[in-house]
Each structure stands twice: as C-alpha cells, then as structure tokens.
Short mmCIF file of C-alpha atoms in Angstrom, two decimals:
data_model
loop_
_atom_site.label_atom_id
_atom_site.label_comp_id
_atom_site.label_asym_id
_atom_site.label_seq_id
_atom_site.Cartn_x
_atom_site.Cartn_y
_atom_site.Cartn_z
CA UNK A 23 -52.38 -68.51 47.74
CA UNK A 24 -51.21 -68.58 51.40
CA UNK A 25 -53.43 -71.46 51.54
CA UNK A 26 -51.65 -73.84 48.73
CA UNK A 27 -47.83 -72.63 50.31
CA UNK A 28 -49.18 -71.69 53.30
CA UNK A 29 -47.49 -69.85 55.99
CA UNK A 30 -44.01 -71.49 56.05
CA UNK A 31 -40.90 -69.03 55.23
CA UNK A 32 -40.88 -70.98 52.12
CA UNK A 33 -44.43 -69.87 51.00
CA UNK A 34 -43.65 -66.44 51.64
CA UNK A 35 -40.39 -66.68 49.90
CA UNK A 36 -42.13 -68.08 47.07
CA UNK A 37 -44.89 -65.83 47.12
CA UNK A 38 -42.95 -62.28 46.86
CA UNK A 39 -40.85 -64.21 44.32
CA UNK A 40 -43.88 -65.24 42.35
CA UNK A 41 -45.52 -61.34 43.13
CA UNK A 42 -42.08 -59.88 42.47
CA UNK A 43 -41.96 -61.76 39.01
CA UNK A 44 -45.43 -60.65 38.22
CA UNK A 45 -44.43 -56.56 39.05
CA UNK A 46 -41.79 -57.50 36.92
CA UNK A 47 -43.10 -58.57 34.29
CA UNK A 48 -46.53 -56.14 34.06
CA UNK A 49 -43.82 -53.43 34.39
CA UNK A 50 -41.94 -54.22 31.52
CA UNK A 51 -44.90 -55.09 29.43
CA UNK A 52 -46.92 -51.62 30.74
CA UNK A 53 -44.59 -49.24 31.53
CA UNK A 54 -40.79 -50.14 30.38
CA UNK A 55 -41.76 -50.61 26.71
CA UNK A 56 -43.57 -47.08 26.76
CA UNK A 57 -41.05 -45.47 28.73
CA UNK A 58 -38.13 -46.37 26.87
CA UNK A 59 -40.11 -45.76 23.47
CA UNK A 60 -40.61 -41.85 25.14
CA UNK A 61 -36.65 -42.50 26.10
CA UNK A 62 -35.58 -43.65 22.50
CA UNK A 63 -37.62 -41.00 20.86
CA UNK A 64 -36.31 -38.57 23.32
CA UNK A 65 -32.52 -40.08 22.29
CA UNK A 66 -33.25 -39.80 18.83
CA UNK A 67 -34.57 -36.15 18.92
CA UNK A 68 -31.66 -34.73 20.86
CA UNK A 69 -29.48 -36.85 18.47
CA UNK A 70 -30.79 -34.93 15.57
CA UNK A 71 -30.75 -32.10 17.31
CA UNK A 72 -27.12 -31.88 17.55
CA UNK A 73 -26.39 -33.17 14.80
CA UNK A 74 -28.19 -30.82 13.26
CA UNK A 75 -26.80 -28.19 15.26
CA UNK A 76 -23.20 -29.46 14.05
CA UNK A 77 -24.13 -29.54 10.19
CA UNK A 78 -25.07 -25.77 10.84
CA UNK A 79 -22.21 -24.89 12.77
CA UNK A 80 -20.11 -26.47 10.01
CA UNK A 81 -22.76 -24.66 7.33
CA UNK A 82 -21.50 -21.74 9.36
CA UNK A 83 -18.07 -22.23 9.43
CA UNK A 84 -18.38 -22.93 5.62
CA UNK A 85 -20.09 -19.85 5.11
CA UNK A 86 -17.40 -17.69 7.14
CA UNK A 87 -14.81 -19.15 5.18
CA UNK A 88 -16.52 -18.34 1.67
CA UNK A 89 -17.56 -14.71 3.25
CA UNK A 90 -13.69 -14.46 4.36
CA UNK A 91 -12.48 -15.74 0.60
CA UNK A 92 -14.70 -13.36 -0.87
CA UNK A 93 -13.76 -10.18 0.55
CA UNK A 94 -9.96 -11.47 0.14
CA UNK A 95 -10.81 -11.63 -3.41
CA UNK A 96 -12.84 -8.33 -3.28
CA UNK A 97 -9.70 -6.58 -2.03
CA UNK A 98 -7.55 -8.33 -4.57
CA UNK A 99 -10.08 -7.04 -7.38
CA UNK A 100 -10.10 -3.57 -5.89
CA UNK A 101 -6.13 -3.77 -5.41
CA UNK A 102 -6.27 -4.34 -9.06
CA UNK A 103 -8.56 -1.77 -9.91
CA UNK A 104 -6.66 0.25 -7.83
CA UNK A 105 -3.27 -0.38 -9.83
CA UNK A 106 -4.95 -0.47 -13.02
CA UNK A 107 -6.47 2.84 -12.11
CA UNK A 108 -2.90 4.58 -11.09
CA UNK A 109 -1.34 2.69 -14.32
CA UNK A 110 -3.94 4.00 -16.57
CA UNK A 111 -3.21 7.59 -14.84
CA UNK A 112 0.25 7.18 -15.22
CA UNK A 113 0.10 6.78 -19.09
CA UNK A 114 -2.39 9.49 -19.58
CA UNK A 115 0.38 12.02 -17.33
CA UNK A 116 3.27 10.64 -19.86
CA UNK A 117 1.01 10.98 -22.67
CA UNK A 118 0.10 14.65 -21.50
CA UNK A 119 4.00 15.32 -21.18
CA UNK A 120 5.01 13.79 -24.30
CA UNK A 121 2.16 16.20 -26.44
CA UNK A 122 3.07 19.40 -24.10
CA UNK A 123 6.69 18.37 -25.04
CA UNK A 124 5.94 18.02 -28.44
CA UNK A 125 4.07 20.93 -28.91
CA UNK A 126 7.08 22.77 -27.18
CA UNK A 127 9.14 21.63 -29.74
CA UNK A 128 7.18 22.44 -32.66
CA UNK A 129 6.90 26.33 -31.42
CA UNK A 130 10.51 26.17 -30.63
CA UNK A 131 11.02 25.38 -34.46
CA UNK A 132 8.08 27.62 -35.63
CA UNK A 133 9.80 30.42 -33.74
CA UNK A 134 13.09 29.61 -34.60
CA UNK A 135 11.75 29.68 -38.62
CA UNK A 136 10.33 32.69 -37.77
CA UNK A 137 13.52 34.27 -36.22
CA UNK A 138 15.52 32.73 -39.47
CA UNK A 139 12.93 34.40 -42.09
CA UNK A 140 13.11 37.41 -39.81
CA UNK A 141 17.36 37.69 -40.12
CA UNK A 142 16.94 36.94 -43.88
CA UNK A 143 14.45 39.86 -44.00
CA UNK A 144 16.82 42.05 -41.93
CA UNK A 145 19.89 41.09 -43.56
CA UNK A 146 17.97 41.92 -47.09
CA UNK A 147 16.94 45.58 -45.56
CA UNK A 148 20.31 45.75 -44.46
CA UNK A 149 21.34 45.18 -47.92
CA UNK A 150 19.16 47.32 -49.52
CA UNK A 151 19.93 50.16 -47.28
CA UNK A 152 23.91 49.64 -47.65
CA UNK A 153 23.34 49.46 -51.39
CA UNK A 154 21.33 52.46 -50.94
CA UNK A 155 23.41 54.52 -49.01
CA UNK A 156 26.24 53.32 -51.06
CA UNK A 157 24.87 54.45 -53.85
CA UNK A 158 23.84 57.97 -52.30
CA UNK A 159 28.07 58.51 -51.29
CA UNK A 160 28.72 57.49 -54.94
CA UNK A 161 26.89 60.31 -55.94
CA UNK A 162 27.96 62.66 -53.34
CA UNK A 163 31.54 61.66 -54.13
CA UNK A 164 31.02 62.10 -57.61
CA UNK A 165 29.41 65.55 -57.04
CA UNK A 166 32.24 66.39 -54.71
CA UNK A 167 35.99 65.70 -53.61
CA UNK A 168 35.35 63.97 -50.30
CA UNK A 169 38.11 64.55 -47.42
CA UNK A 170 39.03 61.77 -45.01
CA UNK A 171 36.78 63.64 -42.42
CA UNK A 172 33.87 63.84 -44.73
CA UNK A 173 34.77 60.07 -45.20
CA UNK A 174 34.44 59.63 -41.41
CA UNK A 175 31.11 61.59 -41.21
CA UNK A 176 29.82 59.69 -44.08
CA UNK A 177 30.47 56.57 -42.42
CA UNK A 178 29.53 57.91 -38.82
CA UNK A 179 26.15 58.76 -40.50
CA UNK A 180 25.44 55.53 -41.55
CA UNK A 181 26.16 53.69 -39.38
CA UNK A 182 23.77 55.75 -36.70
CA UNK A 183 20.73 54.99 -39.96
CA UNK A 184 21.98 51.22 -39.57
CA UNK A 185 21.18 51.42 -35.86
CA UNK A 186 18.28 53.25 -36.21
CA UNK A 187 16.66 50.82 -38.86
CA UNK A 188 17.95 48.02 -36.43
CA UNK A 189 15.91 49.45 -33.28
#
C-alpha cells in the first residue's frame, strides 16, 4: 500500500487513517457489539436487582406495618378482653352482694318472725301463769282474810315465779 501512496506524509496520513478506520470498524463489529451486549446484560441484571431489592424492602416495610397493625389490634382485643373480663367480674361481685344481702334480709325477717312467735308464746305463758296464780290467791283469799302484808308477799312471790319462768 506504501507503494500506491507511497512514502509522502500524505500516504502515511492516509494510511493510519485508512488502518485507523479499519481498527475501528473490526472493533465495533468484534468486540463493541459483544462487549456492550455483556454491558447491557450486566445493566439490566443489576437493574433488576435493585429493583428487586426495593419491591422487597417495600414487601418489608409492608409487612412491618401489617405486623405493627396487628399487634396494635392484638392489644386492643386483649384490652377488651381485659375489660370485659373485670366487667364480667364486677357483676358477678354485685351479684354475690346482692344474694348475701338478700339472704341477710330474709334471716333478719325469719328471726325477727321467730322472735315475734316467741313474745306471743311468752306473753301467752305469761298469761296463763298470771291467770294461774290469780286464780291460786282467789282461793287463798277465799280460804283466808288476807292482810296488806300477806298482799305484799303474795305479790312479792309472784313476781320472783314471773322472773323465774322469764330466765
């Protein structure tokens, strides 16, 4: 090729241009298409890549928000139980209360029944044993005079029975 230019600046000029044109071009046709295929599938992975790697920090993020929501609600439930828990205690302690102060007040009446029929009872002894000993001065009057100290002794006597019935 020297030969056809020859050896004149121009020719050698002309000949790196024509060489450099030729480096060029098997260079992109042999090594730039491969190499920026490797470079675009290389661009493309780590593209995915983080993409991927956002879409499961975002999965993430997702996932601590629902985990955060749920044990929110958890300890709203459990609040809830909790409260339901201390209401339903509350009622059974006033229901308790209420029976116990019930039940108080039906032995308070039973007793106080009890302690009526009881006075009835005493006041009819009573009023058997003052007809009775009534009856038993009648006779001892009628059998004898009786003196105002007899009187006194009759009286003093029975009222001691009366106390002694009553104890």
């Amino acid at each position: 090729m020297s030969e056809i230019l020859g050896s004149t600046p121009l020719g050698t000029v002309l000949m790196t241009l024509i060489s450099f044109l030729l480096v060029i071009y098997f260079v992109y046709r042999f090594a730039w298409k491969p190499i920026s295929k490797v470079i675009s599938e290389r661009q493309e992975f780590i593209t995915k890549e983080l993409n991927d790697v956002n879409q499961q920090r975002q999965q993430t993020a997702e996932e601590v928000l629902n985990a955060k929501k749920t044990v929110e609600d958890s300890m709203v439930k459990a609040q809830g139980i909790i409260n339901n828990a201390k209401n339903h205690a509350n009622d059974i302690a006033k229901r308790i209360e209420s029976e116990a102060r019930d039940n108080s007040e039906k032995m308070r009446k039973k007793t106080d029944l009890e302690l009526a029929h009881q006075r009835q009872q005493f006041h009819r002894e009573m009023e058997d044993s003052v007809v009775t000993i009534s009856v038993m001065m009648a006779q001892k009057v009628i059998e004898r005079e009786i003196k105002e100290e007899d009187h006194r002794a009759f009286i003093h006597d029975y009222i001691e029975r009366l106390d002694a019935e009553v104890k």
